[in-house]
Short mmCIF file of C-alpha atoms in Angstrom, two decimals:
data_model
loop_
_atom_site.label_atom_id
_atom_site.label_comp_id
_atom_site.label_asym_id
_atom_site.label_seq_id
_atom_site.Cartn_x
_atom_site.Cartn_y
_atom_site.Cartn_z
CA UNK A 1 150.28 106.53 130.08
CA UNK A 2 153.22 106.36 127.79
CA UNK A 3 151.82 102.75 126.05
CA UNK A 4 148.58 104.19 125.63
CA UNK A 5 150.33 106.29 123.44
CA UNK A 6 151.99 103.72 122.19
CA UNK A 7 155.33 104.34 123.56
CA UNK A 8 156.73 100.86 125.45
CA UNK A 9 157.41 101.54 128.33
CA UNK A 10 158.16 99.73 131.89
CA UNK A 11 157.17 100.77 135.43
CA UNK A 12 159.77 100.08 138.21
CA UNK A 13 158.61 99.36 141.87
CA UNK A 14 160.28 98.66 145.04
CA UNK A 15 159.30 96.06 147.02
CA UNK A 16 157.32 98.33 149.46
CA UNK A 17 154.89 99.68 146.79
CA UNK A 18 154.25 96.11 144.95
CA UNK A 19 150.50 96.21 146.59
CA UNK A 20 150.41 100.22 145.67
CA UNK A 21 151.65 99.47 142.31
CA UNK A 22 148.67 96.52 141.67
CA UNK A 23 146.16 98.77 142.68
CA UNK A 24 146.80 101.65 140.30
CA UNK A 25 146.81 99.35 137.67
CA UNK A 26 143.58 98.16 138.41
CA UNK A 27 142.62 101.60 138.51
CA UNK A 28 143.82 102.45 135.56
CA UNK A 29 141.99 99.79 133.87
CA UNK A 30 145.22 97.55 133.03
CA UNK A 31 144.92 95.32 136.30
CA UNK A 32 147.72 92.84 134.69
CA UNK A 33 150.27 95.49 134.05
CA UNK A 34 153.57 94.29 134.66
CA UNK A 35 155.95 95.65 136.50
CA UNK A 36 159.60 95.39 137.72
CA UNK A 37 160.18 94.82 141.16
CA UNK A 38 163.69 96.15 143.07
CA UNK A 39 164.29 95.65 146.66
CA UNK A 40 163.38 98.32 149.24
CA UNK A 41 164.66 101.35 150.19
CA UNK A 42 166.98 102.25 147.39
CA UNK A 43 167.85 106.11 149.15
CA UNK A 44 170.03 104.72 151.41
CA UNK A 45 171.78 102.03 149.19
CA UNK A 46 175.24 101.80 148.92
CA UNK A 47 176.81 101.92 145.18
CA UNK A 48 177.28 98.60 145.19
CA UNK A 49 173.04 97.79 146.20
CA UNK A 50 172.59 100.12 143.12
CA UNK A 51 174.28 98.32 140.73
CA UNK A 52 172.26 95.50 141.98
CA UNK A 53 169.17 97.35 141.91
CA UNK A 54 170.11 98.44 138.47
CA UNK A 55 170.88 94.85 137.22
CA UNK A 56 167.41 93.53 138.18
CA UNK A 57 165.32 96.09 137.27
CA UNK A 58 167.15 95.90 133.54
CA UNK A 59 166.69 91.91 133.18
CA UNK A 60 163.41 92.37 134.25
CA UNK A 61 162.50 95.41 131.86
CA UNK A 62 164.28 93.22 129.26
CA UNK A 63 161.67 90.41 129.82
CA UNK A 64 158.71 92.50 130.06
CA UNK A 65 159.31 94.15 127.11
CA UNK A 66 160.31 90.99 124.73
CA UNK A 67 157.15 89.11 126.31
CA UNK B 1 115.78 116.41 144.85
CA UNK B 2 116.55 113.10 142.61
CA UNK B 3 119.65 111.67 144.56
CA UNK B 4 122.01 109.09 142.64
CA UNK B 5 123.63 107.48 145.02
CA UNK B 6 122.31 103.93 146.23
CA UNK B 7 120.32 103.06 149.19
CA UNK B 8 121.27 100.86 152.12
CA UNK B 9 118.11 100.02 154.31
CA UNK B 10 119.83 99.09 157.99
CA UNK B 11 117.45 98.04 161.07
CA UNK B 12 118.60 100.64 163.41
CA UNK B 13 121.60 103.79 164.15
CA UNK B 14 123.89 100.93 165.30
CA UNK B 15 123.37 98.66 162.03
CA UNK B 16 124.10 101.68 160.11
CA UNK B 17 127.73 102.61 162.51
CA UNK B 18 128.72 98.48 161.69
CA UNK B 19 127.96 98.36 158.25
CA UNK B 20 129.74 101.76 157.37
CA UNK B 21 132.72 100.66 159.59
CA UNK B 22 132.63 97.20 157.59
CA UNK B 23 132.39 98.37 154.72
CA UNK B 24 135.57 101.04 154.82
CA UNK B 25 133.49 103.75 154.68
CA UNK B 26 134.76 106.21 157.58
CA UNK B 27 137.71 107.26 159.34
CA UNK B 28 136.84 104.63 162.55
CA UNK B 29 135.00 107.08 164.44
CA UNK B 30 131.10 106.84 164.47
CA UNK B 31 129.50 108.72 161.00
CA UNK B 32 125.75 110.55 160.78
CA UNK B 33 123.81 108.20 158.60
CA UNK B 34 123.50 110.01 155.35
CA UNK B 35 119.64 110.33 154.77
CA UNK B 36 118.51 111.85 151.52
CA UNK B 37 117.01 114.31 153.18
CA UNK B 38 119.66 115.45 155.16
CA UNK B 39 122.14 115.18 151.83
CA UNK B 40 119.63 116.91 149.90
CA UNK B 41 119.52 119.82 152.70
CA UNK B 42 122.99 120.35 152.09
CA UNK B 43 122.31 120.75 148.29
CA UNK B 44 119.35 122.91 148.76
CA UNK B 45 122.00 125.31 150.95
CA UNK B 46 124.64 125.61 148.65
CA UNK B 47 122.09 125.76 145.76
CA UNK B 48 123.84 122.90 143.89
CA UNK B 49 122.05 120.28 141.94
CA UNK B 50 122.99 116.76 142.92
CA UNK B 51 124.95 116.63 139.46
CA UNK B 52 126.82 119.19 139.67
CA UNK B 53 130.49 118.79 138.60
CA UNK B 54 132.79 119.91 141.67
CA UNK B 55 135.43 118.98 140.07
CA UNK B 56 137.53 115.65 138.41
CA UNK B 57 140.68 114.02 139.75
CA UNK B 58 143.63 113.94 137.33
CA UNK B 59 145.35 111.12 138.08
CA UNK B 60 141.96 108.72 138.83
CA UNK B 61 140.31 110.42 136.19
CA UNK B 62 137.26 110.75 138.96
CA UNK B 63 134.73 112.95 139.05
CA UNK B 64 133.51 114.52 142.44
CA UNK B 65 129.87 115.35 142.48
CA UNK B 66 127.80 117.85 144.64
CA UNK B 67 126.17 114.82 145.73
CA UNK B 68 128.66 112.65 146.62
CA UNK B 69 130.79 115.63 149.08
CA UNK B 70 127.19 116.07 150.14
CA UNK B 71 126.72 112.06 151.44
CA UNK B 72 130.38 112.27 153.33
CA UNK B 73 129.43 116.06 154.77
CA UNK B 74 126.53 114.80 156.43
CA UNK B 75 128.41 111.43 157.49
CA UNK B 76 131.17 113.83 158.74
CA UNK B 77 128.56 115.95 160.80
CA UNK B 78 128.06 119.09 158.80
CA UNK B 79 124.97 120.83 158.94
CA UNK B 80 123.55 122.30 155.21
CA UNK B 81 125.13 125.76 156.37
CA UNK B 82 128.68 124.16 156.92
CA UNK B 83 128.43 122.43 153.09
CA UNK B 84 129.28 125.69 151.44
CA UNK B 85 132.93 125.01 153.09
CA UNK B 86 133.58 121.78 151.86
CA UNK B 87 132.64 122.47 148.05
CA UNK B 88 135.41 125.32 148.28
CA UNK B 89 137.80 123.10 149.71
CA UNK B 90 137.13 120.50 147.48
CA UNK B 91 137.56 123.00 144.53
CA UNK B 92 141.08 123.92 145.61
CA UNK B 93 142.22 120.78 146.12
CA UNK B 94 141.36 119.38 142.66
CA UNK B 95 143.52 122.54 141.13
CA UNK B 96 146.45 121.41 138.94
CA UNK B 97 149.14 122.99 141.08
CA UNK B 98 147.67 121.27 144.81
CA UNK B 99 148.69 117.71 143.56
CA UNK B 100 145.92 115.81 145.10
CA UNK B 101 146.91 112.66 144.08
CA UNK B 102 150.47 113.16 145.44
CA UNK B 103 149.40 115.15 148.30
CA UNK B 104 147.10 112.35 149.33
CA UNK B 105 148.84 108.89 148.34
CA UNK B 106 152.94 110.12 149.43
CA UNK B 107 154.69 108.21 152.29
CA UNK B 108 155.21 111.23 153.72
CA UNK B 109 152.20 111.74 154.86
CA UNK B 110 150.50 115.54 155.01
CA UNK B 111 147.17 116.39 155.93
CA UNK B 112 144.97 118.52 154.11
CA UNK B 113 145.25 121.91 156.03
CA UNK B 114 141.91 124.44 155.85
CA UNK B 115 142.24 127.95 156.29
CA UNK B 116 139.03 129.78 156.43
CA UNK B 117 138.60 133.76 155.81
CA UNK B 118 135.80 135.79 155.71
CA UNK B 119 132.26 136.80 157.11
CA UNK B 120 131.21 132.69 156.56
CA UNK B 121 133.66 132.63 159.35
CA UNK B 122 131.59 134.31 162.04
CA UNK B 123 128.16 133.30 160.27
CA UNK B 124 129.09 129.29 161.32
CA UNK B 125 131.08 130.54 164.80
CA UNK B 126 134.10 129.48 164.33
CA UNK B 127 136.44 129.45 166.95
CA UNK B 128 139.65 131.62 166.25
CA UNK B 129 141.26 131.80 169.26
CA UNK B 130 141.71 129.19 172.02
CA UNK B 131 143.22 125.90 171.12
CA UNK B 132 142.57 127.04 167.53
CA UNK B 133 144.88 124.31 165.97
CA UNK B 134 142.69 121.37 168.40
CA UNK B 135 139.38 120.62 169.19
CA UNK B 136 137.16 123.84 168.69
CA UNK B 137 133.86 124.13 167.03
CA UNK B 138 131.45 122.21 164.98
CA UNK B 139 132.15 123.58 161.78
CA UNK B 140 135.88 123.48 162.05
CA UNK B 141 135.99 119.95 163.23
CA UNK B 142 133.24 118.59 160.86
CA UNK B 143 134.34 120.61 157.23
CA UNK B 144 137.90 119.19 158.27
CA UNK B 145 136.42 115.83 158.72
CA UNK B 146 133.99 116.09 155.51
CA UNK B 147 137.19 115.99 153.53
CA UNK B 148 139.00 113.35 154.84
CA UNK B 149 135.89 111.20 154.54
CA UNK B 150 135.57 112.45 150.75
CA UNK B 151 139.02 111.43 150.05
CA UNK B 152 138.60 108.03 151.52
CA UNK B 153 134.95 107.36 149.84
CA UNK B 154 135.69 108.78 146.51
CA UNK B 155 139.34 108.55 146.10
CA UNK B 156 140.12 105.49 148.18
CA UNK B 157 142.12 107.03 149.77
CA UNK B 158 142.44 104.44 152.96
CA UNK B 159 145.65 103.45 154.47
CA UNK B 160 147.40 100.72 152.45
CA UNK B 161 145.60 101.12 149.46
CA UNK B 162 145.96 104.69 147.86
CA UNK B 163 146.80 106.46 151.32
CA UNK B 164 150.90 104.90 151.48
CA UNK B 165 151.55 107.42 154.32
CA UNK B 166 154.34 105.67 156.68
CA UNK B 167 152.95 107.42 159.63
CA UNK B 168 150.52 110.15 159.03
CA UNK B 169 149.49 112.86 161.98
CA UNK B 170 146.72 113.32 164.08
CA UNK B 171 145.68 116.49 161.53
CA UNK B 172 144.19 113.65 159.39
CA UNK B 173 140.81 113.54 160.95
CA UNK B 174 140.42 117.02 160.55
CA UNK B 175 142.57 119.95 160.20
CA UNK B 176 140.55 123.17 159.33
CA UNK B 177 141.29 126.63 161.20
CA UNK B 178 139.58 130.05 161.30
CA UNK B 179 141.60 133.39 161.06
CA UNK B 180 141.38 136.25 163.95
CA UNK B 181 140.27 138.59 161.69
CA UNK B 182 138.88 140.81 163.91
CA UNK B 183 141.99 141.30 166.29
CA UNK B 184 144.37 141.78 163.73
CA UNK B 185 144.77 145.23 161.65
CA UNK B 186 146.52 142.99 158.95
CA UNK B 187 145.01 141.71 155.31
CA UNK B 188 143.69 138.35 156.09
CA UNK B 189 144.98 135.44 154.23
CA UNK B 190 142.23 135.19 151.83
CA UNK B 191 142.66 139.01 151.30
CA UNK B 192 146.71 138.72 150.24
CA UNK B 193 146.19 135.91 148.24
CA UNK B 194 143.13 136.74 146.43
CA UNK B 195 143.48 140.84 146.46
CA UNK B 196 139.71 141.14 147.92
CA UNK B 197 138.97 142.32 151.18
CA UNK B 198 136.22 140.79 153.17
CA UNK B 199 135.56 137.43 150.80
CA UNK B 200 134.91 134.21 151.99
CA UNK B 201 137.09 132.08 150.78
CA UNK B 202 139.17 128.94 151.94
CA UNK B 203 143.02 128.05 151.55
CA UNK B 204 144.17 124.46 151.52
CA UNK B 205 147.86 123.40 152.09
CA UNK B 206 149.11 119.82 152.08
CA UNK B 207 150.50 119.97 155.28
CA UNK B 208 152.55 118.52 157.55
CA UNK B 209 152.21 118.57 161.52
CA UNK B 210 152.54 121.68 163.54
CA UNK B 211 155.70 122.50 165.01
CA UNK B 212 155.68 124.95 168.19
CA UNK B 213 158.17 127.46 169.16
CA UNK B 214 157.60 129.76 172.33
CA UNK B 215 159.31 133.24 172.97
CA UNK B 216 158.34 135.26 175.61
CA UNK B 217 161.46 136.64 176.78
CA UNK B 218 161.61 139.38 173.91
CA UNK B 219 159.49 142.46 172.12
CA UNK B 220 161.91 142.75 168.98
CA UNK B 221 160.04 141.23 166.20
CA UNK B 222 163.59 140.13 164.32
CA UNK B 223 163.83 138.45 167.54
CA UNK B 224 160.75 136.96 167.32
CA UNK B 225 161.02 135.94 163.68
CA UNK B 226 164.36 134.24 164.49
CA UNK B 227 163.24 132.08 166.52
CA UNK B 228 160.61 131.09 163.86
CA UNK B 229 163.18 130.93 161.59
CA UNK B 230 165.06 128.47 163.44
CA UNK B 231 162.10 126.14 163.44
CA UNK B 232 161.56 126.67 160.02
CA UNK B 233 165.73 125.63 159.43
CA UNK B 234 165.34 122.89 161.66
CA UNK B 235 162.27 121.08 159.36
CA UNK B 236 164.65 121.95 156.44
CA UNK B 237 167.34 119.93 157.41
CA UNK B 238 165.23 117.32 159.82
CA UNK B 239 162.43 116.69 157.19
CA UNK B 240 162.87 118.09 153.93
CA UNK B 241 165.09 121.31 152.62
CA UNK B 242 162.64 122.12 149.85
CA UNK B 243 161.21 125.14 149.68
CA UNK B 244 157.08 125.39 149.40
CA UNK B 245 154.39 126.94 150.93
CA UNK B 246 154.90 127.26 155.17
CA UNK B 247 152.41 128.33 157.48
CA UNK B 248 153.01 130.49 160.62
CA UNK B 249 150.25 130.49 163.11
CA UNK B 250 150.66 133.81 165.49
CA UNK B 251 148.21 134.18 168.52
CA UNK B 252 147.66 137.63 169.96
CA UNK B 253 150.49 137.96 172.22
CA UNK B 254 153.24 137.91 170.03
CA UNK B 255 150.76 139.88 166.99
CA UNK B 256 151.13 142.65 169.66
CA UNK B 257 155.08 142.88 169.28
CA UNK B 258 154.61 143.12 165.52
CA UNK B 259 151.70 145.23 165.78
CA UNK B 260 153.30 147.83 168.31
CA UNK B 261 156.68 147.72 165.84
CA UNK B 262 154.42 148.66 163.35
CA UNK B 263 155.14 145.76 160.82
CA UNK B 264 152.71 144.42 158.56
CA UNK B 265 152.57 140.86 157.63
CA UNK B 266 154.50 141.69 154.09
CA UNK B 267 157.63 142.58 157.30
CA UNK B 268 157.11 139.13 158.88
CA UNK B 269 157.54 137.64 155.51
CA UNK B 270 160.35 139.25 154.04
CA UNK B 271 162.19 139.06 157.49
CA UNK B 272 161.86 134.86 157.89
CA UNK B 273 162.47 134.64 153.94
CA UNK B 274 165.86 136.34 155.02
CA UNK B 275 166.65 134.15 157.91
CA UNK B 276 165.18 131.22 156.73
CA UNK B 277 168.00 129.46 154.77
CA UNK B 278 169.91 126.29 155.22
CA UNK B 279 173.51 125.20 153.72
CA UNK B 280 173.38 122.05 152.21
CA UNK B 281 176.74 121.19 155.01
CA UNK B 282 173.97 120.94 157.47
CA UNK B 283 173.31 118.18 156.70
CA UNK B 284 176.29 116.64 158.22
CA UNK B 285 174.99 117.66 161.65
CA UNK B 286 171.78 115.73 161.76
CA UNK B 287 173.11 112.55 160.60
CA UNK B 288 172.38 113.03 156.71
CA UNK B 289 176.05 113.70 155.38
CA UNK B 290 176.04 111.06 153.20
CA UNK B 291 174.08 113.34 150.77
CA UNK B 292 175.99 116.46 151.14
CA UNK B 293 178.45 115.36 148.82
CA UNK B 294 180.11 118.33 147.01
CA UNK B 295 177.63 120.92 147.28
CA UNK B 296 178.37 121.86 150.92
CA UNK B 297 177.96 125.32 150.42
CA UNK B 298 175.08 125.51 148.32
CA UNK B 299 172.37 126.96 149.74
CA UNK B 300 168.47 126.53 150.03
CA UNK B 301 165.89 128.76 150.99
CA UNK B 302 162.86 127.79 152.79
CA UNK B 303 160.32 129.55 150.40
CA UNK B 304 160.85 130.59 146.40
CA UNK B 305 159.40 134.14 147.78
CA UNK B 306 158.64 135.80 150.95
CA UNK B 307 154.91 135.55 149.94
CA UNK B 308 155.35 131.81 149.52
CA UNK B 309 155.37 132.35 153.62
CA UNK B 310 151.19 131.91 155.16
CA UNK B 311 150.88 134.24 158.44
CA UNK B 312 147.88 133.17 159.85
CA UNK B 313 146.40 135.43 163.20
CA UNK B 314 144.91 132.88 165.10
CA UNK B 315 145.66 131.55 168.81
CA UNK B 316 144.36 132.30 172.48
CA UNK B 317 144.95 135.57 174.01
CA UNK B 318 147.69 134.83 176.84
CA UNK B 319 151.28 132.66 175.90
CA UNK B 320 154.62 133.32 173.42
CA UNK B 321 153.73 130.75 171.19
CA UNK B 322 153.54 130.11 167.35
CA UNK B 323 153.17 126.81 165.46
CA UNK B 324 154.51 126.30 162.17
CA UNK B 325 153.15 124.24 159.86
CA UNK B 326 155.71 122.84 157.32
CA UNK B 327 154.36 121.89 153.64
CA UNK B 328 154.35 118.06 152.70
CA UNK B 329 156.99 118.07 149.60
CA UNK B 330 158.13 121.23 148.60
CA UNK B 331 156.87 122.92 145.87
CA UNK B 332 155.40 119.89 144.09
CA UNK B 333 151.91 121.19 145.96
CA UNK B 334 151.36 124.54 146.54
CA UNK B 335 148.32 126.10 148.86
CA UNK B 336 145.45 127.00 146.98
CA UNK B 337 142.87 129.40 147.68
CA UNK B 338 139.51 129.82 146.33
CA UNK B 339 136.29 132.28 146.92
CA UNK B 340 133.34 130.45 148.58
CA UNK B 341 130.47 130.93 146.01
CA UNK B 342 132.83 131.57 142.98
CA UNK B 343 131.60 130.69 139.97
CA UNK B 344 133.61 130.28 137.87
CA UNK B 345 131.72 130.20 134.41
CA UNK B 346 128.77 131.94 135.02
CA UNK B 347 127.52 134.37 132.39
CA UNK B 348 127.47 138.49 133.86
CA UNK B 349 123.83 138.77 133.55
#
């Protein structure tokens, strides 16, 4: 929604919702979306699974956006 | 009637069960072929033209057709008369504040409760009383099941894809009760929430599971609502401590200790609203203290307002029970109640 209006912008998924994640975008009309993936569950990470969450979905957001 | 929708041509009743069940088209139990002539009877009932605009679907940007409830009624086994029912529910589930898409597609799982008031009520004999919250009566059973069907034929709303419940409950098939109007001196549901007295109308809740309580060892309605209460607290810190829409479901024998106290349903709700309230420190007991953090004392109630709380007279005549039906997330749905018939742009003549 945001990039339609022409705001960049990146989704972030956990692992579990990859497959959910695909078919809203095909949904929405944008079947090749991209996305960030993080592992699953993040609500009962520790600070330190976080941080790593954090670190992924950044490099990835980095990527997706420089593409 | 000029129908839409596109024709299959099958060789027989069984061809028609394996090629809907192949196709993802029903809920896995057997579905009434949807003839044009019985989806057009459903039409002609309601006096809706196959184009007409029920409503569209925010997030999907999908609109939902007279037609197309009409083909999943009929699969669902509603006759035209019971059609009326699922074009209301349909309407208040595609308001803003219900959430469809969130209701429907969460992990956690509701169902679509339906709460029917009014004369329509006794017109399609529904059952109010015994086993009110299982298996009752056509209509019940069938409008419930008309909407699952809808969801999953014109939402996609099938496990795995759109549906990402983890686990779901049985109220997923169907999950549509009558009030006890007539053996209760209260306002009905409809009534409360919509200020008119005897309108048809249907309610629909994204809803979790019902939880029972019994009580039968007291008269004293605080009593009563305490233990109600404590059901209530024990979702709040077992499921979710958001407040939102609950439903309480009282059959006649405890009605009678409210009724003979002389408190009104506005009593029942303003009592639980009191009791109903968690600290955040509960948490610690049930295994969840790593969230607590330093907001032990802060409390949360279990609705916004005491009219946030649904007390629905239904239930068989002889046992202490209630169920309580806990909303799916909060306030991010909230119940919905619409007029059957309502139109809601039609010129005063």
């Amino acid at each position: 929604m945001a990039e339609r209006n022409g705001v960049p912008a990146v989704s972030i998924m956990t692992s579990a919702f990859v497959d959910a994640a695909e078919l809203m975008a095909r949904v929405q009309g944008v079947p090749l979306h991209p996305f960030a993936v993080i592992e699953h569950p993040i609500a009962s990470a520790d600070a330190r699974g976080i941080d790593k969450r954090a670190q992924v979905a950044v490099d990835a957001a980095v990527e997706i956006l420089t593409q | 009637m000029s129908l839409k929708s596109s024709r299959l041509t099958t060789s027989d009743f069984a061809a028609a069960q394996e090629t809907y069940h192949a196709n993802g088209w029903t809920d896995g139990l057997p579905i009434i072929p949807p003839t044009p002539d019985l989806v057009s009877a459903c039409l002609e009932w309601a006096l809706l033209p196959p184009e007409h605009l029920v409503g569209i679907e925010p997030v999907r940007e999908r609109s939902i057709t007279a037609e197309k409830l009409a083909v999943n009624a009929v699969m669902a086994g509603c006759l035209p008369e019971h059609f009326p029912l699922v074009v209301t529910a349909f309407t208040a589930m595609l308001a803003p504040e219900f959430l469809l898409h969130g209701a429907t597609a969460s992990t956690g799982g509701c169902a679509i409760l339906l709460i029917v008031n009014g004369p329509i009520r006794r017109e399609l004999e529904m059952v109010t009383t015994f086993n009110v919250l299982g298996n009752t009566d056509r209509a019940s059973a069938a409008v419930g099941r008309a909407i699952r069907l809808a969801l999953i034929n014109l939402l996609d709303v099938r496990p795995g894809e759109i549906d990402r419940s983890t686990l779901g409950h049985p109220g997923k098939f169907s999950y549509c009760i009558a009030e006890d109007e007539e053996n209760s001196p209260w306002p009905s549901l409809a009534e409360e929430r919509l200020g008119e007295s005897a309108v048809s109308a249907v309610t629909a809740v994204a809803a979790m599971a019902p939880r029972q309580i019994m009580n039968e060892w007291t008269s004293n309605p605080e009593e009563i609502c305490e233990t109600i209460s404590a059901e209530i607290r024990s979702n709040q810190l077992h499921y979710s401590i958001w407040a939102g829409n609950y439903v309480v479901v009282l059959p006649p024998q405890l009605r009678r200790h409210f009724f003979d106290a002389g408190w009104s349903k506005d009593d029942i709700q303003n009592c639980i609203f009191n009791q109903a309230r968690v600290k955040r420190g509960s948490w610690k007991e049930v295994g969840k203290g790593s969230v607590v953090k330093d907001r032990a004392d802060r409390e949360y109630l279990a609705m916004e307002s005491p009219q946030e709380l649904m007390v629905v007279a239904a239930g068989g005549p002889a046992g202490g029970f209630a169920q309580i039906i806990p909303p799916w997330l909060g306030t991010k749905s909230r119940a919905t109640t619409v007029a059957v018939g309502a139109c809601v742009d039609c010129e005063v003549p």
